[in-house]
Amino acid sequence: MTDFSQIRPFHDSEVSEILGYIKDNPTMRQLLHFGFPKLSEEEQIKLLLSCKKIRDFQSRIMYPIIKNAISKSVTQFSGEGFEYLNPAQAYLFISNHRDIILDTSFLNVLLHENGFKMTASAMGSNLVNTPFLLAFAKLNRNFIIHRGLSPRETLEKSQIVSKFIGRCIIEKNRSVWIAQREGRTKDGNDRTQQGVIKMLSINCPKEMALMDYFKQLHIVPMAISYELDPTDVLKMPALLAQHHGVEYIKTEDEDYHNIVQGFVGQKGSVHISLGKPLYEELDEIAAKEEHANKQIQALVELLDSKIYAQYKLFSSNYIAYDMLTGIHKFADKYTEKELRQFERRLENRSNSEGNISRTKFLEMYANPVINKLKL
C-alpha cells in the first residue's frame, strides 16, 4: 500500500479534532465573520464545529464564504460545459491557473450548484507553510505537491501524487483539479507543462496503453477567465525579473499577500468553461503516435488548443491587444468608457520601468487573445 499521509487531505474521521484546533485561529475567525456576518461569534463557531466530514466543511462553511466573495468582488459569475458531464462520474479537470485559491473555489461553487461532488485539488507545499494553512488546505480537500526537492525526491513524490490522483478518480470516484503547469500563469500565456502530463502517466499500469489509462482519468480541459486580475500589480516584479534574465526571489509573505488580494480584489466578470471529456482525441493520438513521449507531447498541444478555444475574452483582453499592437483590430469589442478605465489601470500599475513594465502589463491581458488567434 502506498503511504499518502504526507500529501492527502484529511479523512472524515479527523475533521472534528482539526476544527477544534483551528477554531480560535484569527484567520479562521476572520473568514467566519466574512462568510456569516449576521451570526454571532458563538453561532459561527457552533456552525464550524457542526461539520463532521470534509463535505460538511466544503458545503456549510466554504461555499457561503466563496459566494460572499463573489457577491463583493465579481460583477458577473458564469460557467458552461456542465451538460457534457455526468454527476455520477469523476473527472480530472486540467486547468489554466490564475489565482491561488479562487480558481478551484469558483469551480467547486459551480460543481456544487450543478449537482456534482466538489473536487480534490492540487496545491503547492510553498503555499501551506504554517500549521493553520496546511490544516485549512487539507480541510478543503487539497492534496499537497511538494516543491523545492532534489530530482530523486521529486520523482518519488511524483509517483505518490500520480497514484493518489488515479486512486481518487478510478477507485474513489472523486474528481480532481490540477493546474496545467507548476504555479500560476503570470503573463497570461497559458501553456501546459509536459512535466505535469508525465507525472500523471507514472501510474499507468505496465500492461496498459498510456492513452487508455488517460481515458480512465476522464480528462476535462478547463479554462477560467478573469476580466480583471486583482493580483496583476503583484505579478509585475516577477515578470520584470524574467525580462531582465535575473532570478526572482519571493518575499516571505508574498504568497499570503497574493491569496488575500486575490480574495478581496475586484475581478470584474469571471467565467469557467468546461470542455467535453477527451476520449476520441486520445484514441486519435494513440493511432498517430507510437511512442509515449510523442503521445504526451501531443496531449500537451491538445490541452493548450482546448484551453485557448474555451477561454472567454473580455474587453480588457481586447483593449490590451489593441494597445500592445498599436492597431484597432478589436475596437468593436469595447466602449470608450472601458478603454479609459483600462488605461487608468495600466497607468497605476506599470510605471516602474516605463515601456518595459507597460509592455509586460499589456501582455498579461493580451496573450489570451494572441493564443486564440493562433487556433
CSV table of C-alpha atoms in Angstrom, one decimal:
chain,number,residue,atom,x,y,z
A,1,MET,CA,0.0,0.0,0.0
A,2,THR,CA,1.3,3.5,-0.9
A,3,ASP,CA,1.6,5.8,2.1
A,4,PHE,CA,-0.3,9.0,1.1
A,5,SER,CA,0.0,10.5,4.6
A,6,GLN,CA,2.4,13.4,3.5
A,7,ILE,CA,0.1,14.6,0.7
A,8,ARG,CA,-3.5,13.6,1.3
A,9,PRO,CA,-6.4,15.7,2.6
A,10,PHE,CA,-7.9,14.9,6.0
A,11,HIS,CA,-10.1,11.8,6.4
A,12,ASP,CA,-13.6,12.5,7.6
A,13,SER,CA,-12.7,10.9,11.0
A,14,GLU,CA,-10.1,13.6,11.5
A,15,VAL,CA,-12.3,16.6,10.8
A,16,SER,CA,-13.8,17.2,14.3
A,17,GLU,CA,-10.4,17.2,16.0
A,18,ILE,CA,-8.9,19.6,13.4
A,19,LEU,CA,-11.8,22.0,13.6
A,20,GLY,CA,-11.3,22.2,17.4
A,21,TYR,CA,-7.7,23.0,16.7
A,22,ILE,CA,-8.3,25.9,14.2
A,23,LYS,CA,-11.5,27.4,15.6
A,24,ASP,CA,-9.6,30.1,17.6
A,25,ASN,CA,-7.2,31.0,14.8
A,26,PRO,CA,-7.5,34.7,13.9
A,27,THR,CA,-7.7,33.9,10.1
A,28,MET,CA,-10.4,31.3,10.6
A,29,ARG,CA,-12.3,33.8,12.7
A,30,GLN,CA,-12.0,36.5,10.0
A,31,LEU,CA,-13.2,34.0,7.4
A,32,LEU,CA,-16.2,33.0,9.5
A,33,HIS,CA,-17.1,36.7,10.1
A,34,PHE,CA,-16.8,37.4,6.4
A,35,GLY,CA,-18.9,34.5,5.4
A,36,PHE,CA,-21.5,34.7,8.1
A,37,PRO,CA,-21.8,38.4,9.2
A,38,LYS,CA,-25.3,38.0,10.6
A,39,LEU,CA,-24.3,35.3,13.0
A,40,SER,CA,-22.8,36.0,16.4
A,41,GLU,CA,-19.2,34.8,17.1
A,42,GLU,CA,-20.6,32.0,19.2
A,43,GLU,CA,-23.0,30.9,16.4
A,44,GLN,CA,-20.2,31.0,13.9
A,45,ILE,CA,-18.1,28.7,16.0
A,46,LYS,CA,-21.0,26.4,16.6
A,47,LEU,CA,-21.6,26.1,12.8
A,48,LEU,CA,-18.0,25.4,12.2
A,49,LEU,CA,-17.9,22.6,14.8
A,50,SER,CA,-21.1,21.1,13.4
A,51,CYS,CA,-19.1,19.9,10.4
A,52,LYS,CA,-18.2,16.2,10.8
A,53,LYS,CA,-16.9,15.5,7.3
A,54,ILE,CA,-14.9,17.3,4.6
A,55,ARG,CA,-18.1,17.6,2.6
A,56,ASP,CA,-19.8,19.4,5.5
A,57,PHE,CA,-16.9,21.9,5.7
A,58,GLN,CA,-16.9,22.5,2.0
A,59,SER,CA,-20.7,22.9,1.7
A,60,ARG,CA,-21.6,24.6,5.0
A,61,ILE,CA,-18.5,26.8,5.5
A,62,MET,CA,-16.5,27.3,2.3
A,63,TYR,CA,-19.5,27.5,-0.1
A,64,PRO,CA,-21.1,30.5,1.7
A,65,ILE,CA,-17.7,32.2,2.2
A,66,ILE,CA,-16.9,32.0,-1.5
A,67,LYS,CA,-20.4,33.0,-2.5
A,68,ASN,CA,-20.0,36.1,-0.4
A,69,ALA,CA,-16.6,36.8,-2.0
A,70,ILE,CA,-18.3,36.6,-5.4
A,71,SER,CA,-21.0,39.0,-4.4
A,72,LYS,CA,-18.5,41.5,-3.2
A,73,SER,CA,-15.7,41.3,-5.9
A,74,VAL,CA,-17.2,39.8,-9.1
A,75,THR,CA,-19.7,41.7,-11.3
A,76,GLN,CA,-20.8,38.6,-13.2
A,77,PHE,CA,-20.0,34.9,-12.5
A,78,SER,CA,-20.8,32.3,-15.1
A,79,GLY,CA,-20.0,28.8,-16.2
A,80,GLU,CA,-20.6,26.5,-19.1
A,81,GLY,CA,-20.0,22.9,-20.2
A,82,PHE,CA,-21.6,21.0,-17.3
A,83,GLU,CA,-24.1,19.5,-19.8
A,84,TYR,CA,-21.1,17.4,-21.1
A,85,LEU,CA,-20.5,15.8,-17.8
A,86,ASN,CA,-22.3,13.1,-15.7
A,87,PRO,CA,-22.7,14.0,-11.9
A,88,ALA,CA,-22.2,10.3,-11.1
A,89,GLN,CA,-18.7,10.3,-12.8
A,90,ALA,CA,-15.4,11.6,-11.5
A,91,TYR,CA,-13.2,13.7,-13.8
A,92,LEU,CA,-9.7,15.1,-14.0
A,93,PHE,CA,-10.0,18.9,-14.6
A,94,ILE,CA,-6.8,20.2,-16.2
A,95,SER,CA,-7.0,23.9,-16.0
A,96,ASN,CA,-5.2,27.1,-16.7
A,97,HIS,CA,-4.2,28.8,-13.4
A,98,ARG,CA,-4.7,32.5,-12.4
A,99,ASP,CA,-5.5,32.7,-8.7
A,100,ILE,CA,-4.0,30.6,-5.9
A,101,ILE,CA,-7.3,29.9,-4.0
A,102,LEU,CA,-10.2,31.0,-6.1
A,103,ASP,CA,-9.6,29.0,-9.3
A,104,THR,CA,-10.6,25.8,-7.5
A,105,SER,CA,-13.1,27.5,-5.2
A,106,PHE,CA,-15.0,29.0,-8.1
A,107,LEU,CA,-15.1,25.6,-9.8
A,108,ASN,CA,-16.4,24.0,-6.7
A,109,VAL,CA,-19.2,26.6,-6.3
A,110,LEU,CA,-20.4,25.7,-9.8
A,111,LEU,CA,-20.0,22.0,-9.3
A,112,HIS,CA,-22.0,22.2,-6.1
A,113,GLU,CA,-24.8,24.2,-7.7
A,114,ASN,CA,-24.9,21.9,-10.7
A,115,GLY,CA,-25.3,18.7,-8.5
A,116,PHE,CA,-21.7,17.5,-8.7
A,117,LYS,CA,-19.4,16.5,-5.9
A,118,MET,CA,-16.6,19.0,-5.2
A,119,THR,CA,-13.1,18.2,-6.2
A,120,ALA,CA,-9.9,17.2,-4.6
A,121,SER,CA,-7.4,19.8,-5.7
A,122,ALA,CA,-3.6,20.0,-6.1
A,123,MET,CA,-1.8,22.7,-4.0
A,124,GLY,CA,2.0,23.5,-3.8
A,125,SER,CA,3.7,23.0,-0.5
A,126,ASN,CA,5.1,26.5,-0.7
A,127,LEU,CA,1.5,27.8,0.0
A,128,VAL,CA,1.0,25.9,3.2
A,129,ASN,CA,4.0,26.9,5.2
A,130,THR,CA,2.2,27.3,8.5
A,131,PRO,CA,0.3,24.7,10.5
A,132,PHE,CA,-3.0,26.6,10.1
A,133,LEU,CA,-2.7,27.0,6.3
A,134,LEU,CA,-1.8,23.3,6.0
A,135,ALA,CA,-4.8,22.3,8.1
A,136,PHE,CA,-7.1,24.7,6.2
A,137,ALA,CA,-5.9,23.3,2.8
A,138,LYS,CA,-6.5,19.7,3.8
A,139,LEU,CA,-9.9,20.6,5.1
A,140,ASN,CA,-10.7,21.9,1.6
A,141,ARG,CA,-9.7,18.5,0.2
A,142,ASN,CA,-6.4,19.8,-1.1
A,143,PHE,CA,-3.6,17.4,-1.7
A,144,ILE,CA,0.0,18.6,-1.5
A,145,ILE,CA,2.5,18.9,-4.3
A,146,HIS,CA,6.0,19.2,-2.7
A,147,ARG,CA,8.2,21.9,-4.2
A,148,GLY,CA,11.9,22.6,-4.0
A,149,LEU,CA,13.0,18.9,-3.8
A,150,SER,CA,16.1,17.2,-5.3
A,151,PRO,CA,15.4,15.3,-8.6
A,152,ARG,CA,15.3,12.0,-6.8
A,153,GLU,CA,12.8,13.3,-4.2
A,154,THR,CA,10.8,14.9,-6.9
A,155,LEU,CA,10.4,11.6,-8.7
A,156,GLU,CA,9.5,9.8,-5.5
A,157,LYS,CA,6.8,12.4,-4.6
A,158,SER,CA,5.6,12.4,-8.2
A,159,GLN,CA,5.0,8.7,-8.1
A,160,ILE,CA,2.9,9.1,-4.9
A,161,VAL,CA,0.9,12.0,-6.4
A,162,SER,CA,0.3,10.2,-9.6
A,163,LYS,CA,-1.0,7.2,-7.7
A,164,PHE,CA,-3.1,9.3,-5.5
A,165,ILE,CA,-4.8,11.1,-8.4
A,166,GLY,CA,-5.5,7.8,-10.1
A,167,ARG,CA,-6.9,6.3,-6.9
A,168,CYS,CA,-9.2,9.4,-6.4
A,169,ILE,CA,-10.7,9.2,-9.8
A,170,ILE,CA,-10.7,5.4,-10.7
A,171,GLU,CA,-11.2,3.9,-7.3
A,172,LYS,CA,-12.9,6.5,-5.1
A,173,ASN,CA,-14.9,8.3,-7.9
A,174,ARG,CA,-13.7,11.7,-6.6
A,175,SER,CA,-12.9,14.4,-9.2
A,176,VAL,CA,-9.6,16.1,-9.1
A,177,TRP,CA,-8.5,19.6,-10.2
A,178,ILE,CA,-4.9,20.2,-11.3
A,179,ALA,CA,-3.2,23.2,-12.9
A,180,GLN,CA,-1.7,22.7,-16.4
A,181,ARG,CA,1.6,24.0,-15.1
A,182,GLU,CA,3.5,24.5,-11.8
A,183,GLY,CA,2.4,27.8,-10.3
A,184,ARG,CA,0.2,30.5,-11.7
A,185,THR,CA,0.5,31.8,-15.2
A,186,LYS,CA,1.8,35.4,-14.6
A,187,ASP,CA,2.0,36.6,-18.2
A,188,GLY,CA,-1.4,35.3,-19.3
A,189,ASN,CA,0.2,32.9,-21.7
A,190,ASP,CA,-1.4,29.6,-20.6
A,191,ARG,CA,0.9,26.7,-21.6
A,192,THR,CA,0.6,23.1,-20.4
A,193,GLN,CA,3.9,21.8,-18.9
A,194,GLN,CA,5.0,18.4,-20.2
A,195,GLY,CA,6.1,17.5,-16.7
A,196,VAL,CA,2.5,17.7,-15.4
A,197,ILE,CA,1.3,15.1,-18.0
A,198,LYS,CA,4.4,13.0,-17.4
A,199,MET,CA,3.6,12.9,-13.7
A,200,LEU,CA,0.1,11.8,-14.4
A,201,SER,CA,1.4,9.0,-16.7
A,202,ILE,CA,3.6,7.4,-14.0
A,203,ASN,CA,0.6,5.5,-12.5
A,204,CYS,CA,-0.2,3.9,-15.8
A,205,PRO,CA,0.0,0.0,-15.4
A,206,LYS,CA,2.8,-1.6,-17.5
A,207,GLU,CA,0.3,-3.8,-19.3
A,208,MET,CA,-2.0,-0.8,-20.3
A,209,ALA,CA,-1.6,1.6,-23.2
A,210,LEU,CA,-1.0,5.1,-22.0
A,211,MET,CA,-3.9,6.7,-23.8
A,212,ASP,CA,-6.2,4.0,-22.5
A,213,TYR,CA,-5.1,4.9,-18.9
A,214,PHE,CA,-5.7,8.6,-19.6
A,215,LYS,CA,-9.2,7.7,-20.8
A,216,GLN,CA,-9.8,6.2,-17.4
A,217,LEU,CA,-9.0,9.6,-15.8
A,218,HIS,CA,-11.8,11.2,-17.8
A,219,ILE,CA,-9.7,14.3,-18.6
A,220,VAL,CA,-11.7,17.6,-19.0
A,221,PRO,CA,-9.9,20.7,-20.3
A,222,MET,CA,-10.9,23.7,-18.2
A,223,ALA,CA,-10.4,27.5,-18.8
A,224,ILE,CA,-11.0,30.1,-16.2
A,225,SER,CA,-11.1,33.7,-17.3
A,226,TYR,CA,-10.9,36.9,-15.2
A,227,GLU,CA,-11.9,40.2,-16.7
A,228,LEU,CA,-9.5,41.9,-14.2
A,229,ASP,CA,-6.7,40.1,-12.4
A,230,PRO,CA,-6.7,41.5,-8.8
A,231,THR,CA,-3.1,40.4,-8.4
A,232,ASP,CA,-1.8,41.9,-11.7
A,233,VAL,CA,0.3,44.5,-10.0
A,234,LEU,CA,1.8,41.9,-7.6
A,235,LYS,CA,2.9,39.8,-10.6
A,236,MET,CA,4.9,42.6,-12.2
A,237,PRO,CA,8.1,42.2,-10.2
A,238,ALA,CA,8.5,38.6,-11.3
A,239,LEU,CA,7.7,39.5,-14.9
A,240,LEU,CA,10.3,42.3,-14.9
A,241,ALA,CA,12.9,40.0,-13.3
A,242,GLN,CA,12.2,37.4,-16.0
A,243,HIS,CA,12.6,40.1,-18.7
A,244,HIS,CA,16.0,41.1,-17.4
A,245,GLY,CA,17.1,37.4,-17.0
A,246,VAL,CA,17.6,37.6,-13.3
A,247,GLU,CA,16.4,35.2,-10.6
A,248,TYR,CA,13.2,36.4,-8.9
A,249,ILE,CA,13.2,35.7,-5.1
A,250,LYS,CA,9.8,35.9,-3.4
A,251,THR,CA,9.4,37.8,-0.2
A,252,GLU,CA,8.5,35.8,2.9
A,253,ASP,CA,4.8,36.7,2.9
A,254,GLU,CA,4.3,37.2,-0.8
A,255,ASP,CA,2.1,34.1,-1.4
A,256,TYR,CA,-0.1,35.1,1.5
A,257,HIS,CA,-0.5,38.7,0.2
A,258,ASN,CA,-1.4,37.2,-3.2
A,259,ILE,CA,-4.0,35.0,-1.6
A,260,VAL,CA,-5.6,37.9,0.3
A,261,GLN,CA,-5.5,40.3,-2.6
A,262,GLY,CA,-6.9,37.6,-4.9
A,263,PHE,CA,-9.7,37.0,-2.5
A,264,VAL,CA,-10.9,40.6,-1.9
A,265,GLY,CA,-9.7,42.4,-5.1
A,266,GLN,CA,-12.1,43.4,-7.8
A,267,LYS,CA,-12.2,40.9,-10.7
A,268,GLY,CA,-14.9,42.2,-13.0
A,269,SER,CA,-16.6,39.2,-14.7
A,270,VAL,CA,-15.3,35.6,-14.1
A,271,HIS,CA,-16.1,32.7,-16.4
A,272,ILE,CA,-15.4,29.0,-16.2
A,273,SER,CA,-15.6,26.9,-19.3
A,274,LEU,CA,-15.5,23.1,-19.1
A,275,GLY,CA,-14.8,21.2,-22.3
A,276,LYS,CA,-16.0,17.7,-23.3
A,277,PRO,CA,-14.0,14.9,-21.7
A,278,LEU,CA,-11.2,13.7,-24.0
A,279,TYR,CA,-11.9,10.2,-25.3
A,280,GLU,CA,-11.9,10.2,-29.1
A,281,GLU,CA,-9.0,12.6,-29.2
A,282,LEU,CA,-6.9,10.3,-27.1
A,283,ASP,CA,-7.7,7.4,-29.5
A,284,GLU,CA,-6.5,9.6,-32.3
A,285,ILE,CA,-3.2,10.4,-30.5
A,286,ALA,CA,-2.7,6.7,-29.9
A,287,ALA,CA,-3.3,5.8,-33.5
A,288,LYS,CA,-1.0,8.6,-34.8
A,289,GLU,CA,1.9,8.4,-32.3
A,290,GLU,CA,3.6,5.2,-31.2
A,291,HIS,CA,6.0,6.4,-28.5
A,292,ALA,CA,4.8,7.5,-25.1
A,293,ASN,CA,6.8,10.8,-25.2
A,294,LYS,CA,5.3,11.7,-28.5
A,295,GLN,CA,1.8,10.9,-27.2
A,296,ILE,CA,2.4,13.1,-24.1
A,297,GLN,CA,3.6,16.0,-26.3
A,298,ALA,CA,0.5,15.6,-28.5
A,299,LEU,CA,-1.7,15.7,-25.4
A,300,VAL,CA,0.1,18.8,-24.2
A,301,GLU,CA,-0.7,20.5,-27.5
A,302,LEU,CA,-4.3,19.3,-27.5
A,303,LEU,CA,-4.9,20.7,-24.0
A,304,ASP,CA,-3.4,24.0,-25.0
A,305,SER,CA,-5.6,24.3,-28.0
A,306,LYS,CA,-8.7,23.3,-26.0
A,307,ILE,CA,-8.0,25.9,-23.2
A,308,TYR,CA,-7.2,28.6,-25.7
A,309,ALA,CA,-10.5,27.9,-27.5
A,310,GLN,CA,-12.6,27.8,-24.3
A,311,TYR,CA,-11.0,30.9,-22.8
A,312,LYS,CA,-13.6,33.7,-22.6
A,313,LEU,CA,-12.2,37.0,-23.8
A,314,PHE,CA,-13.3,40.3,-22.1
A,315,SER,CA,-13.0,43.9,-23.1
A,316,SER,CA,-9.8,44.1,-21.0
A,317,ASN,CA,-8.2,41.5,-23.2
A,318,TYR,CA,-9.2,43.1,-26.5
A,319,ILE,CA,-8.1,46.6,-25.3
A,320,ALA,CA,-4.7,45.3,-24.2
A,321,TYR,CA,-4.2,43.6,-27.6
A,322,ASP,CA,-5.0,46.7,-29.5
A,323,MET,CA,-2.8,48.9,-27.2
A,324,LEU,CA,0.1,46.3,-27.5
A,325,THR,CA,-0.1,46.0,-31.3
A,326,GLY,CA,-0.9,49.7,-32.0
A,327,ILE,CA,-3.8,48.7,-34.3
A,328,HIS,CA,-7.5,48.8,-33.6
A,329,LYS,CA,-8.4,45.3,-34.7
A,330,PHE,CA,-11.0,44.8,-31.9
A,331,ALA,CA,-12.3,48.3,-31.4
A,332,ASP,CA,-15.8,47.0,-31.8
A,333,LYS,CA,-15.3,44.8,-28.7
A,334,TYR,CA,-15.2,47.6,-26.1
A,335,THR,CA,-16.5,51.0,-25.3
A,336,GLU,CA,-14.7,54.3,-24.9
A,337,LYS,CA,-15.5,54.1,-21.2
A,338,GLU,CA,-14.0,50.7,-20.9
A,339,LEU,CA,-10.9,51.9,-22.7
A,340,ARG,CA,-10.4,54.8,-20.4
A,341,GLN,CA,-10.9,52.6,-17.3
A,342,PHE,CA,-8.3,50.2,-18.6
A,343,GLU,CA,-5.8,53.0,-19.4
A,344,ARG,CA,-6.1,54.2,-15.8
A,345,ARG,CA,-5.4,50.7,-14.5
A,346,LEU,CA,-2.4,50.5,-16.8
A,347,GLU,CA,-1.1,53.8,-15.6
A,348,ASN,CA,-1.5,52.9,-12.0
A,349,ARG,CA,0.2,49.5,-12.2
A,350,SER,CA,3.0,49.8,-14.8
A,351,ASN,CA,5.0,53.0,-14.2
A,352,SER,CA,8.1,51.4,-12.5
A,353,GLU,CA,10.2,50.8,-15.6
A,354,GLY,CA,8.5,52.8,-18.4
A,355,ASN,CA,7.9,51.0,-21.6
A,356,ILE,CA,9.1,47.6,-20.3
A,357,SER,CA,6.6,47.4,-17.5
A,358,ARG,CA,3.9,48.8,-19.8
A,359,THR,CA,4.5,46.0,-22.3
A,360,LYS,CA,4.6,43.3,-19.6
A,361,PHE,CA,1.3,44.5,-18.2
A,362,LEU,CA,-0.4,44.6,-21.6
A,363,GLU,CA,0.9,41.1,-22.5
A,364,MET,CA,-0.7,39.8,-19.3
A,365,TYR,CA,-4.1,40.7,-20.7
A,366,ALA,CA,-3.3,40.4,-24.4
A,367,ASN,CA,-1.8,36.9,-24.5
A,368,PRO,CA,-5.2,35.1,-24.3
A,369,VAL,CA,-6.2,37.0,-27.5
A,370,ILE,CA,-2.9,36.1,-29.2
A,371,ASN,CA,-3.3,32.4,-28.3
A,372,LYS,CA,-6.9,32.3,-29.6
A,373,LEU,CA,-5.8,33.9,-32.8
A,374,LYS,CA,-3.3,31.0,-33.3
A,375,LEU,CA,-6.1,28.5,-33.5
